[in-house]
Coordinates of C-alpha atoms and ligand atoms in Angstrom, one line a residue:
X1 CA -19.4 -2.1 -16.6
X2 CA -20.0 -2.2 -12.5
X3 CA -17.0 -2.6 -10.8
X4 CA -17.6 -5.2 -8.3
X5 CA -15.1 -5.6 -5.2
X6 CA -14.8 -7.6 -2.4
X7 CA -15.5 -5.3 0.6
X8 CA -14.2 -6.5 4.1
X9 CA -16.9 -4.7 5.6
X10 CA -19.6 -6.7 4.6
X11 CA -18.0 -10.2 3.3
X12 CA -19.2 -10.1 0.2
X13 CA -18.4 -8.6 -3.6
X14 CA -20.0 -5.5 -3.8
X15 CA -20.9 -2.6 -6.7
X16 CA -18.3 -0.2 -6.3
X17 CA -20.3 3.1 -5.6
X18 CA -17.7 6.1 -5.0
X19 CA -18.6 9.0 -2.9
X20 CA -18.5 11.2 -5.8
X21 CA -19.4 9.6 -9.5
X22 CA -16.5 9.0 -11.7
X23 CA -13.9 9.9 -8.7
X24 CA -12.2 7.5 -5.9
X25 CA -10.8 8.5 -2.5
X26 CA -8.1 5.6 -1.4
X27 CA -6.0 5.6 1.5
X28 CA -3.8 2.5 2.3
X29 CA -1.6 1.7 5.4
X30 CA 2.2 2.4 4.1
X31 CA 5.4 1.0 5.9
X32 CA 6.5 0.8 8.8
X33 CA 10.1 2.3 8.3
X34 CA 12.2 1.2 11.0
X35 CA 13.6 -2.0 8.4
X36 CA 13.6 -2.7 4.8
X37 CA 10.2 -3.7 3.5
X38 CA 10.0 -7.4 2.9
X39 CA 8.5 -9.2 -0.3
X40 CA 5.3 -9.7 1.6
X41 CA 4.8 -6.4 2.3
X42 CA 5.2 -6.2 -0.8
X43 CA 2.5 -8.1 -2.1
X44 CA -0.2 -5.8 -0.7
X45 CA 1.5 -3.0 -2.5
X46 CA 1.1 -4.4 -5.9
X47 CA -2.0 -5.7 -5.3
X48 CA -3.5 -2.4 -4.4
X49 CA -1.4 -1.0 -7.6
X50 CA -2.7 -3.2 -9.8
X51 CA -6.4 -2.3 -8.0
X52 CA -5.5 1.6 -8.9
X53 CA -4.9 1.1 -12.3
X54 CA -7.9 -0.7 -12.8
X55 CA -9.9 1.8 -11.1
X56 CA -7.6 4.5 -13.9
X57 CA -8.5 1.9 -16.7
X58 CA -12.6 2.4 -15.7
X59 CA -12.1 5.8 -15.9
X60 CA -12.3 6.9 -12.4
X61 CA -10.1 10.2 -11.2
X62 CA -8.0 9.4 -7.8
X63 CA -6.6 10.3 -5.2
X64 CA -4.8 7.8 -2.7
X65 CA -3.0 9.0 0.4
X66 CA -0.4 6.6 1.9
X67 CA 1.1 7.2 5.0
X68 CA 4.7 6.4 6.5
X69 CA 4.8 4.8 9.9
X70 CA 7.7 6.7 12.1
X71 CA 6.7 6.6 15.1
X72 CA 4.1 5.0 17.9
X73 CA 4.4 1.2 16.2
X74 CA 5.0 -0.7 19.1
X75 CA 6.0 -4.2 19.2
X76 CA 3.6 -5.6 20.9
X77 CA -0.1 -5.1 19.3
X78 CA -0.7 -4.9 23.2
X79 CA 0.3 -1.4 23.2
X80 CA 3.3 -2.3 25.8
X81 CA 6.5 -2.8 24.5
X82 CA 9.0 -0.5 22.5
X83 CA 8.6 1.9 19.2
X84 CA 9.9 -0.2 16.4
X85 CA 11.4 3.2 15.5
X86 CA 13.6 3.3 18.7
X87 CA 14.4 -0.3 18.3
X88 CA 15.8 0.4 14.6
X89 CA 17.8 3.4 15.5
X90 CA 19.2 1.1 18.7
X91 CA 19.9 -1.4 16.2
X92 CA 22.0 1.0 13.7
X93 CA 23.1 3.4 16.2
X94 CA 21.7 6.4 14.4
X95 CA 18.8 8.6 15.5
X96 CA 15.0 7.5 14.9
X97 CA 14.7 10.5 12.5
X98 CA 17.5 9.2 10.4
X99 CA 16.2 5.6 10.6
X100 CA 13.1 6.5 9.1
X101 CA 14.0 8.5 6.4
X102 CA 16.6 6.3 5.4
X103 CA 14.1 3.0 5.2
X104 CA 11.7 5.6 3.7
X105 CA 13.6 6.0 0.8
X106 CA 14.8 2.3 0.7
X107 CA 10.7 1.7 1.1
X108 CA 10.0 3.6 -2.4
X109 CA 13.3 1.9 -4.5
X110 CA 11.4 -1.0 -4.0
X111 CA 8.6 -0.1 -4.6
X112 CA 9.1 1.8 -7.7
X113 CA 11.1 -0.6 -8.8
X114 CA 8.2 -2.8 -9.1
X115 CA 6.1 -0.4 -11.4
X116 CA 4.1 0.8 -8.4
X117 CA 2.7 4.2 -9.2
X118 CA 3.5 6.9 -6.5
X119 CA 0.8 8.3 -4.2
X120 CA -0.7 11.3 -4.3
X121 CA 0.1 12.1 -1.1
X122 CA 2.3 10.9 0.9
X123 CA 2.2 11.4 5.1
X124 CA 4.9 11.0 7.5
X125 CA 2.8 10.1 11.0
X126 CA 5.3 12.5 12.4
X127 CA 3.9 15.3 10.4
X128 CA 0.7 15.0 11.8
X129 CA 1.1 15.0 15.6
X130 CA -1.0 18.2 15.9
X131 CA -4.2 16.3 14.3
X132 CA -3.9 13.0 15.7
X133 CA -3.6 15.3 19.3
X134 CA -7.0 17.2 18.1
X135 CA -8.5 14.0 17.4
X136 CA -7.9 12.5 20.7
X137 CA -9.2 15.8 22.2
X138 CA -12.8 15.3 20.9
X139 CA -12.6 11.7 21.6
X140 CA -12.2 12.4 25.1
X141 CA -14.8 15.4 24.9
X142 CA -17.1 12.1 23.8
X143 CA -16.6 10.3 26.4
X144 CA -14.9 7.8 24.6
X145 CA -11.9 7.4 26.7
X146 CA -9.7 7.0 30.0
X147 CA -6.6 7.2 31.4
X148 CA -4.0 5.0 32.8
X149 CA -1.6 6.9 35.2
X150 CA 2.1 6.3 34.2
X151 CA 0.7 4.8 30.6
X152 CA -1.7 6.6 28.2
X153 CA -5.3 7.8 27.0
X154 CA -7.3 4.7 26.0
X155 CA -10.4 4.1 23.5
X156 CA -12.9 2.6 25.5
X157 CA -14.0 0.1 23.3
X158 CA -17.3 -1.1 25.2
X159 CA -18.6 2.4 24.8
X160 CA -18.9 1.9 20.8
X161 CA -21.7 -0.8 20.2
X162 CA -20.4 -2.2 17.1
X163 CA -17.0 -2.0 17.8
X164 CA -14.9 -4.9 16.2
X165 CA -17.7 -5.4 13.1
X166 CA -14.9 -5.5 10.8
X167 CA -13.1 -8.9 12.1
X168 CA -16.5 -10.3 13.1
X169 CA -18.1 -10.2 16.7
X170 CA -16.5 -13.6 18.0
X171 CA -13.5 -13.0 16.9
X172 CA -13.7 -9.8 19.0
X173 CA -14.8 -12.0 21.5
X174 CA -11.9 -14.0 21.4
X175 CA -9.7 -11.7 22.2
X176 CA -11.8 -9.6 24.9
X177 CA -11.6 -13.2 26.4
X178 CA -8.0 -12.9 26.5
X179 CA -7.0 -15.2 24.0
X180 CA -5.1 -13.3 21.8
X181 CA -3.8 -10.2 23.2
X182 CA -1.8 -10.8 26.7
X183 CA -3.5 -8.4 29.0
X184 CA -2.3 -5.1 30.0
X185 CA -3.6 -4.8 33.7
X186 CA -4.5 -1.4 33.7
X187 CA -7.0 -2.0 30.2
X188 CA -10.7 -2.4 31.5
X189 CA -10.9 -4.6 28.2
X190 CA -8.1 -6.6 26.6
X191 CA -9.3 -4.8 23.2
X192 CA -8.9 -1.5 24.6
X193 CA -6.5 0.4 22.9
X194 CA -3.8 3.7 23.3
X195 CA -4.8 7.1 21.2
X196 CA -1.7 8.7 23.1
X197 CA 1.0 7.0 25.3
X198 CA 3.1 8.9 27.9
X199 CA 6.9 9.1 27.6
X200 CA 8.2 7.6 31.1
X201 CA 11.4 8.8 32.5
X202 CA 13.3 5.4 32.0
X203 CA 12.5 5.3 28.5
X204 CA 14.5 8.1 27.5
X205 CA 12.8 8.7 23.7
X206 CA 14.1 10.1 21.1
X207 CA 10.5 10.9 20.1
X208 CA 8.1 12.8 21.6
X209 CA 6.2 15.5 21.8
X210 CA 4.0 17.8 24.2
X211 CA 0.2 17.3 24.7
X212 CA -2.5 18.4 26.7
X213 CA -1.1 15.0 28.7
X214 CA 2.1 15.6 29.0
X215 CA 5.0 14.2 26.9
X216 CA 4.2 11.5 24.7
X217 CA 3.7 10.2 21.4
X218 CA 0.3 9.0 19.3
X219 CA -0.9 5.6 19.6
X220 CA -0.3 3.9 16.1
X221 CA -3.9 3.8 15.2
X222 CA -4.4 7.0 15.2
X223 CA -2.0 8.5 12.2
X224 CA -4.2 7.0 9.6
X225 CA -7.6 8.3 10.9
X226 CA -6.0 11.7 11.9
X227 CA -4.3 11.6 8.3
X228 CA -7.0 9.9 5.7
X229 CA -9.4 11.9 7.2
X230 CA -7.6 15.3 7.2
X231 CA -7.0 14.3 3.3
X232 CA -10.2 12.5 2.4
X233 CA -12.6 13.4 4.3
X234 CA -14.6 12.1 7.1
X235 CA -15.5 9.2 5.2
X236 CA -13.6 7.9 2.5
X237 CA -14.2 5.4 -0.4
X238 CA -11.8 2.9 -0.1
X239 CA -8.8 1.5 2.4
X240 CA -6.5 -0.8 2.0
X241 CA -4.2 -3.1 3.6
X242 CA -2.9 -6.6 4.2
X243 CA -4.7 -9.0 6.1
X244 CA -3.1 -9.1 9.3
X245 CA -4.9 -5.7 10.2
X246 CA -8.3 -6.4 10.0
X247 CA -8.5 -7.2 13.7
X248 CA -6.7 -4.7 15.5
X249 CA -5.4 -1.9 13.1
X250 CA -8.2 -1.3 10.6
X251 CA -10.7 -2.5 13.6
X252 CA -9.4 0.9 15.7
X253 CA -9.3 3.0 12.8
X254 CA -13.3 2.7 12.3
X255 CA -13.6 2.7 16.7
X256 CA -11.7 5.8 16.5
X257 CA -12.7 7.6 13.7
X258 CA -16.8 7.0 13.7
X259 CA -16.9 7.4 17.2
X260 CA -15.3 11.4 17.0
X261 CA -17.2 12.0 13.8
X262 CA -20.4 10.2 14.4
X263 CA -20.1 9.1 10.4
X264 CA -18.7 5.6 8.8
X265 CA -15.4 6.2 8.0
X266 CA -14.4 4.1 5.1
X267 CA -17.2 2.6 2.7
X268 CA -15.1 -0.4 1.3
X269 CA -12.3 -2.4 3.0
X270 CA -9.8 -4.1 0.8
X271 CA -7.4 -6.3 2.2
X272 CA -4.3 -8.4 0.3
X273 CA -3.9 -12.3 2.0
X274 CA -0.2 -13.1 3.1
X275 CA 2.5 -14.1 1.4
X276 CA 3.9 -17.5 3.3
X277 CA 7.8 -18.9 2.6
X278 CA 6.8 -22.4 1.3
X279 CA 9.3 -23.6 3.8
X280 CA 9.4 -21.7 6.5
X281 CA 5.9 -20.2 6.9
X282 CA 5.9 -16.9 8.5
X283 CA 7.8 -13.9 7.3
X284 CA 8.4 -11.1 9.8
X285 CA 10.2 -8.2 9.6
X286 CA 10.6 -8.0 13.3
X287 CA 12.3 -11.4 13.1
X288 CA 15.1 -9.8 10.7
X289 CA 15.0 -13.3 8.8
X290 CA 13.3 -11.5 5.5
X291 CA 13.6 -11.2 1.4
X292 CA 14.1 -7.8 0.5
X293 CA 12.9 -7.0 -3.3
X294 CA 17.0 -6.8 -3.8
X295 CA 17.2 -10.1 -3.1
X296 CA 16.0 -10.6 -6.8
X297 CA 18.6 -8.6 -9.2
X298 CA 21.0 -10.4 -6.7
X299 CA 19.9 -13.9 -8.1
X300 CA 19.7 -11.9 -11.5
X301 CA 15.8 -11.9 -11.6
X302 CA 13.9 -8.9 -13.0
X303 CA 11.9 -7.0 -10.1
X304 CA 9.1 -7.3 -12.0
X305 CA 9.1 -11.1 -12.6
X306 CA 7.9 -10.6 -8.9
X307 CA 4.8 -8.4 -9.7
X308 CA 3.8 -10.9 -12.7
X309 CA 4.4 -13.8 -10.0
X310 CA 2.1 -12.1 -7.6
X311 CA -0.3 -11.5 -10.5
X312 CA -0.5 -15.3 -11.5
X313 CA -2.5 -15.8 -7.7
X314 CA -5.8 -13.6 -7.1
X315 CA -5.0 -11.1 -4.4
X316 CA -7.3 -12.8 -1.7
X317 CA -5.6 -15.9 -1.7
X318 CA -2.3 -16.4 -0.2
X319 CA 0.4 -16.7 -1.8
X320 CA 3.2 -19.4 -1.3
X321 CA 6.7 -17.9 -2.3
X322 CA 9.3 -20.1 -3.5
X323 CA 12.3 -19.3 -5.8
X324 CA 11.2 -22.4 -8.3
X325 CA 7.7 -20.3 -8.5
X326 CA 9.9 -17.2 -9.1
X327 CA 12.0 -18.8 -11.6
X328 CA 9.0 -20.2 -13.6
X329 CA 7.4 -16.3 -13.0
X330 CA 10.5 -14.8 -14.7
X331 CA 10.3 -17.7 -17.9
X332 CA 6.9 -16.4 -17.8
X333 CA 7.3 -12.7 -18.1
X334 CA 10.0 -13.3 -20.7
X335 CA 7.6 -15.3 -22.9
X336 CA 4.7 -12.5 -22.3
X337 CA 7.3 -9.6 -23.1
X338 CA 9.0 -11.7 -26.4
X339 CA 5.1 -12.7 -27.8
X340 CA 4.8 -8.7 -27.5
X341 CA 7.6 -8.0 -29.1
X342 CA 6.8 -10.5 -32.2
X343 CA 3.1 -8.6 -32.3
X344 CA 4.3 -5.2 -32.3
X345 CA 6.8 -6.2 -35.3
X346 CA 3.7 -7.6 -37.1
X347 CA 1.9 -4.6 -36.8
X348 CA 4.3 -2.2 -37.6
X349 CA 4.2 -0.5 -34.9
X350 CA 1.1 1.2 -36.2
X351 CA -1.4 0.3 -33.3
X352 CA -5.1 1.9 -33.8
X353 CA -7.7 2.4 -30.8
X354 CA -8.1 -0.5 -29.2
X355 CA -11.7 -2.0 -30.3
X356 CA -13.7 -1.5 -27.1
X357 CA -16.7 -4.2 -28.5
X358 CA -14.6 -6.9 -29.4
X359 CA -14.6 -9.9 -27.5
X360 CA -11.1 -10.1 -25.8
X361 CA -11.5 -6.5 -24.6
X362 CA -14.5 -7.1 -22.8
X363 CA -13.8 -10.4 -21.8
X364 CA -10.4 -8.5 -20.3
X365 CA -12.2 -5.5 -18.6
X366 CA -14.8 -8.4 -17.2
X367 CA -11.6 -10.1 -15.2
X368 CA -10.7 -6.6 -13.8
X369 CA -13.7 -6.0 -13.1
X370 CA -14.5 -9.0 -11.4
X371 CA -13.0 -7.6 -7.8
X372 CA -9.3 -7.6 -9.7
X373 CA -8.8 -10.8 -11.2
X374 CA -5.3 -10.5 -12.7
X375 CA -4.9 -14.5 -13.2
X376 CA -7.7 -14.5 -15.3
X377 CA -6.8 -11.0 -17.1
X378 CA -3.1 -12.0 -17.7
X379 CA -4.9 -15.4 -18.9
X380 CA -6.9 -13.5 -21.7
X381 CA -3.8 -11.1 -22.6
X382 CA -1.5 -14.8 -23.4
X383 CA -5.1 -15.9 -25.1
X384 CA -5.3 -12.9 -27.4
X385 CA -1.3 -12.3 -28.4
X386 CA -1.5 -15.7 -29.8
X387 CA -4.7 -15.6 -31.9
X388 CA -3.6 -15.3 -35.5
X389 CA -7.4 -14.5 -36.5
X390 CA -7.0 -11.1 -34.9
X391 CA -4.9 -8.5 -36.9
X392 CA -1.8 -7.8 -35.3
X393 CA -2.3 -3.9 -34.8
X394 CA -5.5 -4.6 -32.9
X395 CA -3.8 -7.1 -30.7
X396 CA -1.2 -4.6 -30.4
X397 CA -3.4 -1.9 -29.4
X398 CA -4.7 -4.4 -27.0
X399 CA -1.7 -5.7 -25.4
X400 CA -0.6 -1.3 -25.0
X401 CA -4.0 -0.9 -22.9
X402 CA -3.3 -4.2 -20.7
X403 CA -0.2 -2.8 -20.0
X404 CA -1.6 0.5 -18.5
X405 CA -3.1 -2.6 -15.4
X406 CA -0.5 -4.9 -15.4
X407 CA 2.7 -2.5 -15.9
X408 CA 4.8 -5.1 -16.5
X409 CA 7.3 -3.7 -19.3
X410 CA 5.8 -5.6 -22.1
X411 CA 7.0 -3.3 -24.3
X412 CA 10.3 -2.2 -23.1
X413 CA 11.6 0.1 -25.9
X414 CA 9.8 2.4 -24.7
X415 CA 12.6 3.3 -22.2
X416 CA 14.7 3.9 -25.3
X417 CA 12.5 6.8 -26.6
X418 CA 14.2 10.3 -26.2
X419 CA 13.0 12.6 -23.6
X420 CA 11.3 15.9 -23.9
X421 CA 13.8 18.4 -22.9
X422 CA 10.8 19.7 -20.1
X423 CA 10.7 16.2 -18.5
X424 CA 14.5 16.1 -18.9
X425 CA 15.1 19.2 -16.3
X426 CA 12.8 18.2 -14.0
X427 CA 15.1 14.9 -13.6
X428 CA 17.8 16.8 -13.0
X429 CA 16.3 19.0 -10.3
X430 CA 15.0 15.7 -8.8
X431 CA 18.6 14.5 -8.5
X432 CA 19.9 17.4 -7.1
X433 CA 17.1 17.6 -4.5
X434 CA 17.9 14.2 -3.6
X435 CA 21.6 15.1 -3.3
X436 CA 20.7 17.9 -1.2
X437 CA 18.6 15.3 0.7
X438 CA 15.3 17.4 0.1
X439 CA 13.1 14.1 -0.1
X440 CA 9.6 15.9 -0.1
X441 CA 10.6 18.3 -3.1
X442 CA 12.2 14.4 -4.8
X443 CA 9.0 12.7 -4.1
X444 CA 6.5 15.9 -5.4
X445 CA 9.0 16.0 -8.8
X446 CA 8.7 12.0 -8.8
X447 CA 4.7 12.9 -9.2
X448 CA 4.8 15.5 -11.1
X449 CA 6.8 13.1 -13.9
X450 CA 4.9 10.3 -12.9
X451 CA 1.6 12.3 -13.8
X452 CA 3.5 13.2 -17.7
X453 CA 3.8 9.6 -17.7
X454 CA 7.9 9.6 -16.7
X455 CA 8.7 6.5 -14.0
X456 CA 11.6 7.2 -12.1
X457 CA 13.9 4.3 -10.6
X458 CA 16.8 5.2 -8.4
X459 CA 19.4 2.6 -8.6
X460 CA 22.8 1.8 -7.2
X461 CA 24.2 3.2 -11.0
X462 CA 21.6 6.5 -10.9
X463 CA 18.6 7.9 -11.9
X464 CA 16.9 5.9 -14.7
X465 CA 13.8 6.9 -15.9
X466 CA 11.5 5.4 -18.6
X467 CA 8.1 6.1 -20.6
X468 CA 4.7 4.7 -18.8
X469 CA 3.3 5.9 -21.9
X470 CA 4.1 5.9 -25.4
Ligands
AMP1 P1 4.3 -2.8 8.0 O1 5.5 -2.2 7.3 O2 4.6 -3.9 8.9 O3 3.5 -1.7 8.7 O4 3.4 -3.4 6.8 C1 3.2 -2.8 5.6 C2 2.1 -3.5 4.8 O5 2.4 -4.9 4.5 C3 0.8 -3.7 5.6 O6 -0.3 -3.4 4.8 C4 0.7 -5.1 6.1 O7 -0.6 -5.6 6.3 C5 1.4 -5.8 4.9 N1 2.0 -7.1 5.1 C6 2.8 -7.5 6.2 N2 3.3 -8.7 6.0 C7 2.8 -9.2 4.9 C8 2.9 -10.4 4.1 N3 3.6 -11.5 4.6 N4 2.2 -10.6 3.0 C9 1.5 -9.5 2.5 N5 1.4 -8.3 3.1 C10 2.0 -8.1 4.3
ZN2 ZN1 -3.0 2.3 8.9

């Protein structure tokens, strides 16, 4: 069955055609660390979950690279302003260093704790300044770029021809007219943007480093084309992200990266639409004003009622959050998970392979297939569970592969089952590292148990762990 997604890039659904058959290079814009992750970020996170394990359910072998954003996000898309990093560590009093690997972690409790899987790699921007330094180099052997004294090296952006072809031409337009970006003076275009910035001396930062310009730190931009191509390749297969960086982020990715390697960088685009507060609109984490996926076990809601709510809307529509929406999600789930439950005790428990011809099983793999449509997959799954003309172990069999895409706990004994005394050390060994604060040998045992099928949850009460597969 052709997977068919919606590809930025060209505004249309498209044939998914990887790089290399049967394999699928993703890498997707992670958080920015200097605050706690807010629901909406959240969103694009299970979408682009729920897009992996479709991709896994088609057969395909992956590898997805996220990054962590700890440095050279500045608060204005201007490139003026302060590092979100500096402002977080001003606003704790603690160092940038601890700020970030403090939200880090508080990034990947939520996240986990909604059923996303882990990434294969995982890259700190900090990790990479030597990279995104090299890559600036041969921009500037290119020709691509120019200094502002006092400020930074710049991508000039009228030296690419098809710069902006993500977002469109006029909207490019738009904002070289000025009329979304307030100017920096020194800019020859308003959409001109900084590959390094300069430390000043009243700035006093707490991160920098030395360059072949002097002190300074990378311009956001360039930590995801440094990092997916160092882990990818110079072009990749697929990148992801949430809408708001079509224009300026994703936009400066492709300026930056095609123009140093002279290749397209990413062959598909995939991009999650907001989610809005029904009242308020806008959620920001700048703002501070934000939901936190905590904010749900404190009104006693299951984290995951949030990743079936976000499931009930296609990904490239927005989503309007309310807690009414959230309380009908969570009735949902409940209904979903107790309809399983009555299915599995028909059956048995004796579930065969599912039947790969039969009508619901295509018609399911069609929705997935059909650039992700979860509404319409979770639609069949309700459909199916009902339907008393299907024996109950294939409807079983059925509901266990849905649940390998939608991860939603359906079957949640499976936390119950004992452990394999292996998978049992390796727990331990995580804990300790964690104790010990070693967070890169806790996330590489998180994978390592993620990849023999054991999710790991840190909570305020421990560890828990539980079976992705039975
Ligand atoms: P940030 O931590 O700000 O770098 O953003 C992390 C991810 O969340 C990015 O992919 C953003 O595009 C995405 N994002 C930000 N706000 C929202 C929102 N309200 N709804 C969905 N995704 C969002
Ligand atoms: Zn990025």
């Amino acid at each position: 069955m052709d997977f068919r997604i919606y590809n930025t890039l060209t505004r249309q659904k498209e044939i998914f055609k990887p790089l290399k058959p049967g394999e699928a290079g993703i890498y997707t814009c992670g958080p920015t660390v200097y605050h706690y992750a807010h629901i909406g970020n959240l969103r694009t996170y299970v979408s682009e979950d729920a897009f992996v394990r479709a991709l896994k359910f088609f057969g395909y072998k992956l590898k997805r690279v996220m990054n962590i954003t700890d440095v050279g996000h500045l608060v204005s898309d201007a490139d003026t302003g302060e590092d979100k990093m500096e402002v977080g560590a001003r606003r704790e009093g603690k160092s940038a260093w601890d700020v970030a690997k403090f939200y880090t972690e508080a990034f990947f409790k939520d996240y986990y704790s909604l059923n996303c899987l882990p990434p294969d790699v995982l890259c700190p921007a900090t990790d990479y300044i030597k990279e995104m330094i090299d890559m600036v180099l041969v921009l500037e052997k290119k020709g691509y770029t120019y200094i502002i004294a006092g400020d930074g090296v710049y991508f000039d952006t009228a030296s690419l021809p098809d710069y902006g072809k993500l977002a469109g031409k006029s909207h490019i337009e738009g904002i070289r007219e000025g009329a979304r970006i307030e100017a920096n003076a020194g800019k020859r275009n308003p959409v001109d943007f900084a590959l390094w910035k300069f430390s000043t001396a009243e700035e006093h930062r707490q991160m920098e480093w030395d360059s072949p310009w002097g002190k300074g730190f990378p311009g956001w931009h360039m930590e995801c084309s440094a990092m997916a191509i160092k882990h990818l390749g110079e072009t990749i297969d697929i990148h992801w992200g949430g809408e708001d960086h079509v224009a300026i982020h994703h936009t400066n990715e492709i300026a930056q990266s095609e123009a140093a390697t002279g290749k397209p960088f990413s062959n598909y685009w995939m991009h999650a639409r907001f989610l809005v507060m029904g009242d308020s609109g806008k959620m920001s984490k700048s703002a501070g004003d934000f939901l936190t996926t905590s904010s749900l076990p404190e009104r006693g809601y299951d984290p995951l009622a949030y990743r079936y709510y976000c499931f009930l809307t296609h990904y490239r529509k927005q989503l309007e959050f309310t807690w009414e929406a959230v309380e009908a999600a969570a009735r949902g789930l409940d209904g979903l998970r107790a309809l399983a439950a009555r299915v599995r005790g028909e059956a048995r428990g004796a579930a065969p392979a599912v039947d790969r011809g039969s009508k619901y099983f295509m018609a399911f793999s069609e929705a997935l297939a059909d650039d992700v449509n979860l509404p319409g997959a979770l639609a069949l799954l309700w459909e199916t569970l009902k339907d008393a003309s299907i024996p109950a172990p294939q409807r079983l069999a059925f509901a266990q592969e849905a649940e390998e895409v939608l991860a939603l706990d359906l079957f949640s004994e499976k936390a119950e089952q004992e452990l394999p005394a292996e998978l049992g050390a390796l727990i331990k060994e995580r804990e300790a590292a964690r104790k010990a604060k070693d967070f890169k040998r806790s996330d590489e045992l998180r994978k390592a148990l993620s990849d023999k099928g054991v999710l790991i949850e840190d909570t305020s009460s421990g560890t828990k762990w539980k079976l992705t597969r039975g």
